[in-house]
mmCIF file of C-alpha atoms in Angstrom:
data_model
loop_
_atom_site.group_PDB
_atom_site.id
_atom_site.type_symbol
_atom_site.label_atom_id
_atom_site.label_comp_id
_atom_site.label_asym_id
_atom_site.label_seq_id
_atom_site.Cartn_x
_atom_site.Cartn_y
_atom_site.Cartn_z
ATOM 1 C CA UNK B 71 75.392 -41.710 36.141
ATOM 2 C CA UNK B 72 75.477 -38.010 36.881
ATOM 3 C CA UNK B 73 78.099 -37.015 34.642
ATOM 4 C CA UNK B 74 75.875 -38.772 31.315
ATOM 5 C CA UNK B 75 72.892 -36.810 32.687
ATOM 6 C CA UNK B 76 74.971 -33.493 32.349
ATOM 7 C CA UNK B 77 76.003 -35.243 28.850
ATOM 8 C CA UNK B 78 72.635 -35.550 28.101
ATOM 9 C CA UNK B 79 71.103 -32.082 29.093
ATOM 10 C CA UNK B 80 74.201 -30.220 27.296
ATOM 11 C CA UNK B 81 73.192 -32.357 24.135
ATOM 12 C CA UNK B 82 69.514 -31.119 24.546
ATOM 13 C CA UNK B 83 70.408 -27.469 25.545
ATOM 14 C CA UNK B 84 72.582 -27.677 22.141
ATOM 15 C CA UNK B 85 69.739 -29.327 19.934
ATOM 16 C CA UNK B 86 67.603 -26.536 21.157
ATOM 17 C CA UNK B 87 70.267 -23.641 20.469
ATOM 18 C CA UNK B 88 70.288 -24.840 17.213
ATOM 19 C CA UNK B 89 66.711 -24.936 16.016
ATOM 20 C CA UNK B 90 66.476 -21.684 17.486
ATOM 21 C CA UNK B 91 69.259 -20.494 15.362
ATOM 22 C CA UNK B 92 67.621 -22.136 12.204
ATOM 23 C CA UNK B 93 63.982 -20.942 12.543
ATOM 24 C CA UNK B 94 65.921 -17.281 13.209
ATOM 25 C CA UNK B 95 67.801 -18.048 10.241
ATOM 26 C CA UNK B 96 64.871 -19.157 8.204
ATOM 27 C CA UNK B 97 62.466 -16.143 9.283
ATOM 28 C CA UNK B 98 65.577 -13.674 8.137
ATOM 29 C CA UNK B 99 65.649 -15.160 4.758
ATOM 30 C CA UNK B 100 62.380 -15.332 4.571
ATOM 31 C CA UNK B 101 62.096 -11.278 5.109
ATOM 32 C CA UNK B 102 65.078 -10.938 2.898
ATOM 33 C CA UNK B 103 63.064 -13.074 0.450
ATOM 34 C CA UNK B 104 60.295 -10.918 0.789
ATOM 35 C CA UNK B 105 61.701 -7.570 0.709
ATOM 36 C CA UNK B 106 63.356 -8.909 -2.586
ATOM 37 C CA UNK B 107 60.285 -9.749 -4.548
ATOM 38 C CA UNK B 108 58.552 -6.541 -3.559
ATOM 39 C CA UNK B 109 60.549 -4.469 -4.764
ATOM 40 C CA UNK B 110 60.849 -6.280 -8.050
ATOM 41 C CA UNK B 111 59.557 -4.079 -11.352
ATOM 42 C CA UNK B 112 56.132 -5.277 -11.817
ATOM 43 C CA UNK B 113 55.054 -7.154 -15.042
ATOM 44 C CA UNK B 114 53.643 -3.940 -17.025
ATOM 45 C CA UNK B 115 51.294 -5.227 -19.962
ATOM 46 C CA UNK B 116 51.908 -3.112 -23.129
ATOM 47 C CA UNK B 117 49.034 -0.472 -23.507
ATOM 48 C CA UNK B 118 46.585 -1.066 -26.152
ATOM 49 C CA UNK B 119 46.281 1.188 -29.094
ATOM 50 C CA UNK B 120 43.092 3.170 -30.132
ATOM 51 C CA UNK B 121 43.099 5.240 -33.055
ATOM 52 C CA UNK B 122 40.480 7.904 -33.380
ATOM 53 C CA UNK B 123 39.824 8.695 -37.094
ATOM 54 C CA UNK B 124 37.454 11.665 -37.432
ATOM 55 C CA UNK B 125 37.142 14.321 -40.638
ATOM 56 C CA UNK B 126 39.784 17.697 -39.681
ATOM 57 C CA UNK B 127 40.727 16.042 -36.364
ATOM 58 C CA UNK B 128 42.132 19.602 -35.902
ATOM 59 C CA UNK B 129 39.288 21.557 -35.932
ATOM 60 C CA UNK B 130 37.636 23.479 -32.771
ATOM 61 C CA UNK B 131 34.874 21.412 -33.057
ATOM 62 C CA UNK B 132 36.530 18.438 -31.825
ATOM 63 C CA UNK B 133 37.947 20.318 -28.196
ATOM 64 C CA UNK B 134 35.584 19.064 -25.990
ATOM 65 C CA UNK B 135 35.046 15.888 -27.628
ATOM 66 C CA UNK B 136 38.989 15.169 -27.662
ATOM 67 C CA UNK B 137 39.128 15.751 -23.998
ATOM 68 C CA UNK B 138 36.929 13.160 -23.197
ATOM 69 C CA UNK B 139 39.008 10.788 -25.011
ATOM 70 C CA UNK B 140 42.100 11.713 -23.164
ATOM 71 C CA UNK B 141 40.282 11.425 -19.448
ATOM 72 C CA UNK B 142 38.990 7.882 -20.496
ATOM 73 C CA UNK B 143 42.793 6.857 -21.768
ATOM 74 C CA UNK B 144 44.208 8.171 -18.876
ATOM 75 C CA UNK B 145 41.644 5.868 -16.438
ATOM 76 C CA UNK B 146 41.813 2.732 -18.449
ATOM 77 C CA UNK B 147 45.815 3.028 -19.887
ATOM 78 C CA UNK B 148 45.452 3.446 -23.292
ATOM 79 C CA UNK B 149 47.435 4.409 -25.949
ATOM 80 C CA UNK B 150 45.579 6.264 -27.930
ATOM 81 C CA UNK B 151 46.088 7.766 -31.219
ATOM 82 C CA UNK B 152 44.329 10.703 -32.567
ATOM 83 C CA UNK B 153 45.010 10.710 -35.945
ATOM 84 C CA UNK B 154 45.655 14.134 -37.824
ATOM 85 C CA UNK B 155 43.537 14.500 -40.735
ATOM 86 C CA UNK B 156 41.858 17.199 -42.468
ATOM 87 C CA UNK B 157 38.437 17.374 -44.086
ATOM 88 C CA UNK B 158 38.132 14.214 -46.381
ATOM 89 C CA UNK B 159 37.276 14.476 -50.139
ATOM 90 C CA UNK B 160 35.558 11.205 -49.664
ATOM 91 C CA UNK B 161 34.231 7.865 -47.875
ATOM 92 C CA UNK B 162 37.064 6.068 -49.866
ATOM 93 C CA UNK B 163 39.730 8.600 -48.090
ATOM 94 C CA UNK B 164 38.333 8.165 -44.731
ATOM 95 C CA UNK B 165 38.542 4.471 -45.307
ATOM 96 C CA UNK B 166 42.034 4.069 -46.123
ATOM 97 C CA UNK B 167 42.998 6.026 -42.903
ATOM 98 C CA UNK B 168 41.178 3.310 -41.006
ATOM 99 C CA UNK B 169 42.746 0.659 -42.436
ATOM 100 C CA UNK B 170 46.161 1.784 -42.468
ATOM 101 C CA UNK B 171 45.899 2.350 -38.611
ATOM 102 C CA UNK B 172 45.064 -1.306 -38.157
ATOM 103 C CA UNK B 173 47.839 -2.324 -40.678
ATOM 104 C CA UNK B 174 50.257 0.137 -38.312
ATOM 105 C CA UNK B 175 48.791 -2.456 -35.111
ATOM 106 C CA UNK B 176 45.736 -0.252 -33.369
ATOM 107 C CA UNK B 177 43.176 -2.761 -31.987
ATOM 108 C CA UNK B 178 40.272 -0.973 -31.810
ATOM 109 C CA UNK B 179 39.166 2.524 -33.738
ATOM 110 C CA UNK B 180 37.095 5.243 -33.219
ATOM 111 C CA UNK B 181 35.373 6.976 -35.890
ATOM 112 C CA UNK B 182 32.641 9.951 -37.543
ATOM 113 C CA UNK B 183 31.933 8.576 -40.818
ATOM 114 C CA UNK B 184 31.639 11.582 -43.033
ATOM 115 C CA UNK B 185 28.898 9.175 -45.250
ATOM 116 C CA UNK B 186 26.774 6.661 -43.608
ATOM 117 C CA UNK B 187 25.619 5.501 -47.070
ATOM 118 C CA UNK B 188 27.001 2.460 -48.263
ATOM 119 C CA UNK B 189 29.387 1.967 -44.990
ATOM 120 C CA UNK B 190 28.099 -0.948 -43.671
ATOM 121 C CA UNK B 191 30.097 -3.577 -46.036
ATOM 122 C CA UNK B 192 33.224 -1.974 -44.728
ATOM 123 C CA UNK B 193 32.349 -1.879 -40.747
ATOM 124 C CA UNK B 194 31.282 -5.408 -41.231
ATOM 125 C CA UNK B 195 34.774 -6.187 -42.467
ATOM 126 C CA UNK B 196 36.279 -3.925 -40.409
ATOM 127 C CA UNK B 197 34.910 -4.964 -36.570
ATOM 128 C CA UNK B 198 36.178 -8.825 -38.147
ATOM 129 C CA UNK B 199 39.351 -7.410 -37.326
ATOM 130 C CA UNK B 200 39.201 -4.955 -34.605
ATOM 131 C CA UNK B 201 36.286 -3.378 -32.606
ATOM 132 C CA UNK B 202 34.885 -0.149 -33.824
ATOM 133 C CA UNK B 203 32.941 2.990 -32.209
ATOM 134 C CA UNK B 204 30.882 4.942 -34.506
ATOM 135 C CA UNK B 205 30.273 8.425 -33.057
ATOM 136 C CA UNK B 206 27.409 10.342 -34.968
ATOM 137 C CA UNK B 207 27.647 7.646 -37.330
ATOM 138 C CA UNK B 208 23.879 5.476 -37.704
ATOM 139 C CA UNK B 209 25.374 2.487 -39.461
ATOM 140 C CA UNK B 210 22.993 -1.037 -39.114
ATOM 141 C CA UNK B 211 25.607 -3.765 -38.624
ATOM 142 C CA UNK B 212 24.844 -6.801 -36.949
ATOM 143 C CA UNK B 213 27.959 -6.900 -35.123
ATOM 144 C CA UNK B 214 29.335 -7.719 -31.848
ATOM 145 C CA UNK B 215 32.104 -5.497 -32.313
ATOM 146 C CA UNK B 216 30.697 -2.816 -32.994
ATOM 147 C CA UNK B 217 28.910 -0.103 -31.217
ATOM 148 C CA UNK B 218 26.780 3.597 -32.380
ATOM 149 C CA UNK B 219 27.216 6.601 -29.840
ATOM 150 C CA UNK B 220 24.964 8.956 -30.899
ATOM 151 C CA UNK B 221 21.859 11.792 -29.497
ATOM 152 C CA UNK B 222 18.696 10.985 -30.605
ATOM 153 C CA UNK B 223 18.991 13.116 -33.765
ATOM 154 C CA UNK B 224 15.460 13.056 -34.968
ATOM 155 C CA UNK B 225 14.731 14.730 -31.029
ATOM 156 C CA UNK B 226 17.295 17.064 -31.696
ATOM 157 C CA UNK B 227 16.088 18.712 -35.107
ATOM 158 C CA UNK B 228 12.644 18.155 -33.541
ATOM 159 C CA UNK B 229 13.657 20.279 -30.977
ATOM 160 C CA UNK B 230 15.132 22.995 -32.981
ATOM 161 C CA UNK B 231 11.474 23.424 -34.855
ATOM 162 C CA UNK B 232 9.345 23.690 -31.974
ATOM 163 C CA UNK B 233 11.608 26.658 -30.702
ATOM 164 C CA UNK B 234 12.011 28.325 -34.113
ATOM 165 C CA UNK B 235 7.907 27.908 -33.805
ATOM 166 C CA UNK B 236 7.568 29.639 -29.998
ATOM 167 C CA UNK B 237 9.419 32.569 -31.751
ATOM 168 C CA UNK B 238 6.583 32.943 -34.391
ATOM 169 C CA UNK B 239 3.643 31.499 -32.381
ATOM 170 C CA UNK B 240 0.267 31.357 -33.903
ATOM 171 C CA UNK B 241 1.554 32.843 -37.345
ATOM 172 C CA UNK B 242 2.779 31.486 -40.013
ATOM 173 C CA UNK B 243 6.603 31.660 -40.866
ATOM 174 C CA UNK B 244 9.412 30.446 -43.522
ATOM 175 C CA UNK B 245 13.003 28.672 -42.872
ATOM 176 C CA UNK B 246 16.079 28.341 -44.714
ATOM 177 C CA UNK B 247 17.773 24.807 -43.987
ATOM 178 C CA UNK B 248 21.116 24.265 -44.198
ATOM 179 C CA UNK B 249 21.235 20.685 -43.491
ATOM 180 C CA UNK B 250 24.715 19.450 -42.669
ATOM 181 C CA UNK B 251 25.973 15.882 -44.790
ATOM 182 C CA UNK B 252 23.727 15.247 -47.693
ATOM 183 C CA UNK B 253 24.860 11.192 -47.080
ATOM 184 C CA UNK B 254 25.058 11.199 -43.404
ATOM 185 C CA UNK B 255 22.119 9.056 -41.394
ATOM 186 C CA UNK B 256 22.199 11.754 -39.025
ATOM 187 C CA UNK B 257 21.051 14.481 -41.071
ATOM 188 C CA UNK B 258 17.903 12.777 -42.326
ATOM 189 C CA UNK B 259 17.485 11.689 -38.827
ATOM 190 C CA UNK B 260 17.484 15.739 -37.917
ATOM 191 C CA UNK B 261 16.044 16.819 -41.140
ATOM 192 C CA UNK B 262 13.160 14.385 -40.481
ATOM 193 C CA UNK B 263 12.917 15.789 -36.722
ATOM 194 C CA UNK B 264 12.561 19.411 -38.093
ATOM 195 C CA UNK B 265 10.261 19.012 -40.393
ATOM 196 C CA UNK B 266 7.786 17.226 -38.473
ATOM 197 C CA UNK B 267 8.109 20.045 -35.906
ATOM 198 C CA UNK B 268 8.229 23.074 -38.648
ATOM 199 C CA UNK B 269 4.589 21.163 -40.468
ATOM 200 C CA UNK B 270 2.958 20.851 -37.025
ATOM 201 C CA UNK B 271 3.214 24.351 -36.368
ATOM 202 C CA UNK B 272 2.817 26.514 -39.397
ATOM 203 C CA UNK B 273 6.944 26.932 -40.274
ATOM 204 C CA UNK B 274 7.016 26.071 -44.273
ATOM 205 C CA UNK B 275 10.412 25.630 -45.089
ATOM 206 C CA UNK B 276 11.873 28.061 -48.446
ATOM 207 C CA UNK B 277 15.220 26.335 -49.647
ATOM 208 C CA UNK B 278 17.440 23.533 -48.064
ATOM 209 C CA UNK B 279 21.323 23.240 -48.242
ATOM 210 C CA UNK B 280 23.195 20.620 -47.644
ATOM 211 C CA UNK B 281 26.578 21.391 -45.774
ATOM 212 C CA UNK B 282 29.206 19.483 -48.393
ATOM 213 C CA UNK B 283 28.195 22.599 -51.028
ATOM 214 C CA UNK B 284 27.240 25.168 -49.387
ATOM 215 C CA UNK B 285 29.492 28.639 -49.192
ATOM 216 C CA UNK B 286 29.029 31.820 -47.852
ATOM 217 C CA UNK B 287 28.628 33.600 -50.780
ATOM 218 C CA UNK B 288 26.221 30.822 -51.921
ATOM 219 C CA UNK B 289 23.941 31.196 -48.941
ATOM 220 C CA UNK B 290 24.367 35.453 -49.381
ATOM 221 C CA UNK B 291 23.094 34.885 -52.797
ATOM 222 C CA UNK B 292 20.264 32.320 -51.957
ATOM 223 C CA UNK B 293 19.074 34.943 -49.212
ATOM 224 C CA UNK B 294 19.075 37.873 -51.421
ATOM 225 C CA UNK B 295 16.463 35.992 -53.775
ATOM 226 C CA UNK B 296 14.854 34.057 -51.369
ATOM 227 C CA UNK B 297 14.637 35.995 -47.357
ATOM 228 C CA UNK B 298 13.332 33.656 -44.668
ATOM 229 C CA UNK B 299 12.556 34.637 -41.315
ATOM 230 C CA UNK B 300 14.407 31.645 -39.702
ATOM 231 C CA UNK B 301 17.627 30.054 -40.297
ATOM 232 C CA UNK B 302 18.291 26.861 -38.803
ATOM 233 C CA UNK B 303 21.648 24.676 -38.790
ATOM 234 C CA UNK B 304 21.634 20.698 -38.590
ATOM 235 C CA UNK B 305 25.236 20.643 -37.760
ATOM 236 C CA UNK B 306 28.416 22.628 -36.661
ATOM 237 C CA UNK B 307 29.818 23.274 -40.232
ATOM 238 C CA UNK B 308 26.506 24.481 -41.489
ATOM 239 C CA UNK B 309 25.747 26.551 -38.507
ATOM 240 C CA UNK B 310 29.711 28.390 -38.756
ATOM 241 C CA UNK B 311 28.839 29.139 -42.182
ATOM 242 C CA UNK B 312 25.619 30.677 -41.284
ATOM 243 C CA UNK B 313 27.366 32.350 -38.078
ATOM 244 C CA UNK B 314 29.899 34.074 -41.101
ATOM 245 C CA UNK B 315 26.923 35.101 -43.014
ATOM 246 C CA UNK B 316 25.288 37.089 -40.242
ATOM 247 C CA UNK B 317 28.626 38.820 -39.919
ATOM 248 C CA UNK B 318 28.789 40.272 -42.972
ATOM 249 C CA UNK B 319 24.813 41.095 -42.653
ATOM 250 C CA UNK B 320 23.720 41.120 -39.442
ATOM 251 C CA UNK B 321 20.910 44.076 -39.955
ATOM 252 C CA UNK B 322 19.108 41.651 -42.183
ATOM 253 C CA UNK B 323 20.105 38.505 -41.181
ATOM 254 C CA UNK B 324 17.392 35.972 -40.030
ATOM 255 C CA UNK B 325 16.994 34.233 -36.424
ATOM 256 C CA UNK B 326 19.530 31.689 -36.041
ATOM 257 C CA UNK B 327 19.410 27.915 -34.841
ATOM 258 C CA UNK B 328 21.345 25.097 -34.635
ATOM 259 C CA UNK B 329 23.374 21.745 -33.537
ATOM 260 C CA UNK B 330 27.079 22.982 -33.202
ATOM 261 C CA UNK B 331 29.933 22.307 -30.207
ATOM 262 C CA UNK B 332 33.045 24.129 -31.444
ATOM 263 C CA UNK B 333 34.169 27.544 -29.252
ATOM 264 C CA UNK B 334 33.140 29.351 -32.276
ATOM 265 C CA UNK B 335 29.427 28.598 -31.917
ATOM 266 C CA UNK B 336 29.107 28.677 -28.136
ATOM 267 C CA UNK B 337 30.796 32.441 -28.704
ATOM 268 C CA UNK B 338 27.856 33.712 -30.996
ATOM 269 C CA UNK B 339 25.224 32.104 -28.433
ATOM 270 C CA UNK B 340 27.053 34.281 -25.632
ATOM 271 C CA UNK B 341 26.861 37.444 -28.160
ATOM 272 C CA UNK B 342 23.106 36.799 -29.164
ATOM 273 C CA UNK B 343 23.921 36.096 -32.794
ATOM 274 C CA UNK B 344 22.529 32.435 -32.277
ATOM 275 C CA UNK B 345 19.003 32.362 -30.458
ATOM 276 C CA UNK B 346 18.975 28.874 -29.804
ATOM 277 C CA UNK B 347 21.886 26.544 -29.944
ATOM 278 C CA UNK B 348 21.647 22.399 -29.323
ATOM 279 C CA UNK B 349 25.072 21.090 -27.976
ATOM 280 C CA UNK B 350 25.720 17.389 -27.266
ATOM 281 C CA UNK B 351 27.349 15.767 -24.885
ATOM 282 C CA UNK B 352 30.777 15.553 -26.520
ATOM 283 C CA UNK B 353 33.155 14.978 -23.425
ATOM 284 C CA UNK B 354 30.923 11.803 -22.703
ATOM 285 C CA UNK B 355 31.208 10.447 -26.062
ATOM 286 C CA UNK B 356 34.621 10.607 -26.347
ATOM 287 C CA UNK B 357 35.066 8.928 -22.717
ATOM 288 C CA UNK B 358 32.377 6.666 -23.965
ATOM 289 C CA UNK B 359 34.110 5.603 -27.004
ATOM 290 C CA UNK B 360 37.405 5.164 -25.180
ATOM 291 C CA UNK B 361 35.413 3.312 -22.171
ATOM 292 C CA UNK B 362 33.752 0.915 -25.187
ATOM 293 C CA UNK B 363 36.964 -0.089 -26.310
ATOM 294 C CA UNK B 364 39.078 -0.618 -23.533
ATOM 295 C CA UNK B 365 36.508 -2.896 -21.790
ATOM 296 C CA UNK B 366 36.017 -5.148 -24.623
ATOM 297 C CA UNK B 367 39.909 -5.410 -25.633
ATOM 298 C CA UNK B 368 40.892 -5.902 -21.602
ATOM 299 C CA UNK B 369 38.155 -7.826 -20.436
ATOM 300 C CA UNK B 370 36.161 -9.245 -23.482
ATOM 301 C CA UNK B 371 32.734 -7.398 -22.548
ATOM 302 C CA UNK B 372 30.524 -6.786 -24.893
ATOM 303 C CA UNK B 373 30.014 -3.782 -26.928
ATOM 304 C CA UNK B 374 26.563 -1.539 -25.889
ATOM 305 C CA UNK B 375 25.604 1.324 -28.516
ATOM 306 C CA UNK B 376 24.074 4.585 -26.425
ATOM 307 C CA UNK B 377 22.348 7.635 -26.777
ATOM 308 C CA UNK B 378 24.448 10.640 -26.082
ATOM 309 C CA UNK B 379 22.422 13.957 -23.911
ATOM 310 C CA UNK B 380 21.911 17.140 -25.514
ATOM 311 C CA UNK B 381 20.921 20.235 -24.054
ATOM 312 C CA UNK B 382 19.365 23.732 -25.335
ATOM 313 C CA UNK B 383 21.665 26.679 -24.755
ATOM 314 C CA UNK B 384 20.628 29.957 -24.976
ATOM 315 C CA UNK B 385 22.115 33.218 -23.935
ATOM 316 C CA UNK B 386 20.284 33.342 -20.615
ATOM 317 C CA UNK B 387 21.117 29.895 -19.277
ATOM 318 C CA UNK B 388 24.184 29.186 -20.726
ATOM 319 C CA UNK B 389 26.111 30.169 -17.094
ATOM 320 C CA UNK B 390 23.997 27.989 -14.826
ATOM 321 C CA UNK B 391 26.632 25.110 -13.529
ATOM 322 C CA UNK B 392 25.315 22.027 -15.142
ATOM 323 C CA UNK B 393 25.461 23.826 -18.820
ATOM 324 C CA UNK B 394 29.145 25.326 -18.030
ATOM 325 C CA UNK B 395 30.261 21.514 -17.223
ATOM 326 C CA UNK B 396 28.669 20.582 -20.742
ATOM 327 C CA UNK B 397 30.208 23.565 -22.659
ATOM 328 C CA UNK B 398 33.474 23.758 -21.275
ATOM 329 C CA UNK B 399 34.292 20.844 -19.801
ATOM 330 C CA UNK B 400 37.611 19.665 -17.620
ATOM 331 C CA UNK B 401 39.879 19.332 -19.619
#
């Protein structure tokens, strides 16, 4: 009887050694197991493609604008794809770009239309296939795919009048226009601003050029015929031709105005040559832009159009911290 009691607590003792040894063994492979899997490559989805098609992608005027773009790319992995161009000859050109990026696979684009007239057949065809950020570009499309980034530009060009007006207050005075894209929304948008501000305050405007054919010795000629005592800019082409101008003149030269963003114009505010300069908020379109995009091609939210800050630079406040972070900008 004693001897199958040993039998039996030997059998037990044994029974127990060996669970013991299989939850050990089981909790081991389980670590292994783990260990294993974490250190396994993780799935990495492709990166979606953005192209950015904009009129001489190269230019100065695009710095701050371009750097925004990158930051947003950068926070939201995107591939994106500035395309190099240089100053279109027409819509038509501009078009073909865009549609040869989405024939090369980009899923969503980023654009200045250099004409707003006419465009919105083609967005409407083009947002059926990809989504698409106008910057600067007032295009009416009744499209979920498609979203306007843009200052108030009527504000803007109202703006510059009422501060060509403090400059001659209480008299009368006469401006030269030069008036940026004679197609573009945006420049009857500012043109409309101006001139509202110029008739409520006795500025009576002399001539108006539009940026597409203007020169310098155009404008040198125009001003020998016809002087004004203002010259204001609608946008940063026509305000570097009117900053080239002044150089060759600058004892007779009028005061000087404008919308502009490139280096070049920011310079001639810092020098005095430009009284009064209106910069947008470039950076935070081109984060905007990218931001559009990549939440509506990763998570299917909806597009939102928005109105983009500008400020008033002049030589005096141009230093102060909030206008340094809008003029030069982290790159």
């Amino acid at each position: 009887m004693k001897t199958e009691r040993k039998v039996m607590a030997m059998n037990r003792r044994r029974l127990n050694d060996s669970l013991v040894f299989m939850i050990c063994g089981a909790l081991v492979l389980c670590a292994l197991v783990a260990g294993i899997i974490a250190n396994l490559p993780e799935k990495s989805t492709p990166p979606v493609e953005i192209s950015v098609v904009v009129p001489d992608s190269g230019s100065a005027r695009w710095s701050n604008f371009k750097s925004g773009l990158r930051a947003a790319a950068r926070e939201y992995s995107i591939d994106l794809n500035i395309v190099k161009t240089d100053a279109f000859s027409g819509s038509q050109q501009e078009k073909d770009v865009i549609e040869q990026e989405i024939s090369q696979g980009a899923k969503g684009i980023i654009t200045q239309l250099i004409t707003s007239t006419d465009a919105e057949a083609f967005i409407q065809q083009t947002a059926k296939e990809v989504p698409v950020v106008l910057c600067d570009s007032i295009v009416s499309v009744d499209q979920d795919n498609v979203s306007v980034l843009s200052m108030n530009n009527e504000a803007a060009g109202n703006s510059l009048g009422i501060q060509a007006s403090r400059m001659h207050k209480d008299t009368s005075f006469t401006v030269g226009v030069l008036a940026g894209q004679s197609n573009a929304t945006r420049t009857a948008q500012r043109l409309t601003g101006l001139m509202n501000a110029l008739n409520e305050n006795g500025g009576t405007i002399s001539w108006l050029l539009y940026s597409d054919t203007t020169t310098v010795e155009k404008l040198q000629s125009l001003l020998g015929t016809s002087p004004v005592d203002v010259m204001v800019a609608l946008d940063n082409t026509a305000l570097e031709t009117a900053i080239d101008y002044c150089m060759l003149d600058q004892a007779d030269a009028p005061a000087l105005y404008g919308i502009g963003t490139s280096d070049k114009c920011i310079y001639y505010t810092d020098v005095g040559l430009i009284d009064k300069l209106i910069v947008q908020d470039e950076y935070a379109m081109g984060y905007q832009a990218v931001e559009q995009l990549a939440r509506r091609l990763q998570k299917h939210t909806a597009m939102q159009s928005g109105t983009i800050d500008f400020k008033v630079i002049t030589k005096d406040n141009m230093f102060t911290d909030q206008n340094q972070k809008l003029l030069f900008p982290m790159k």
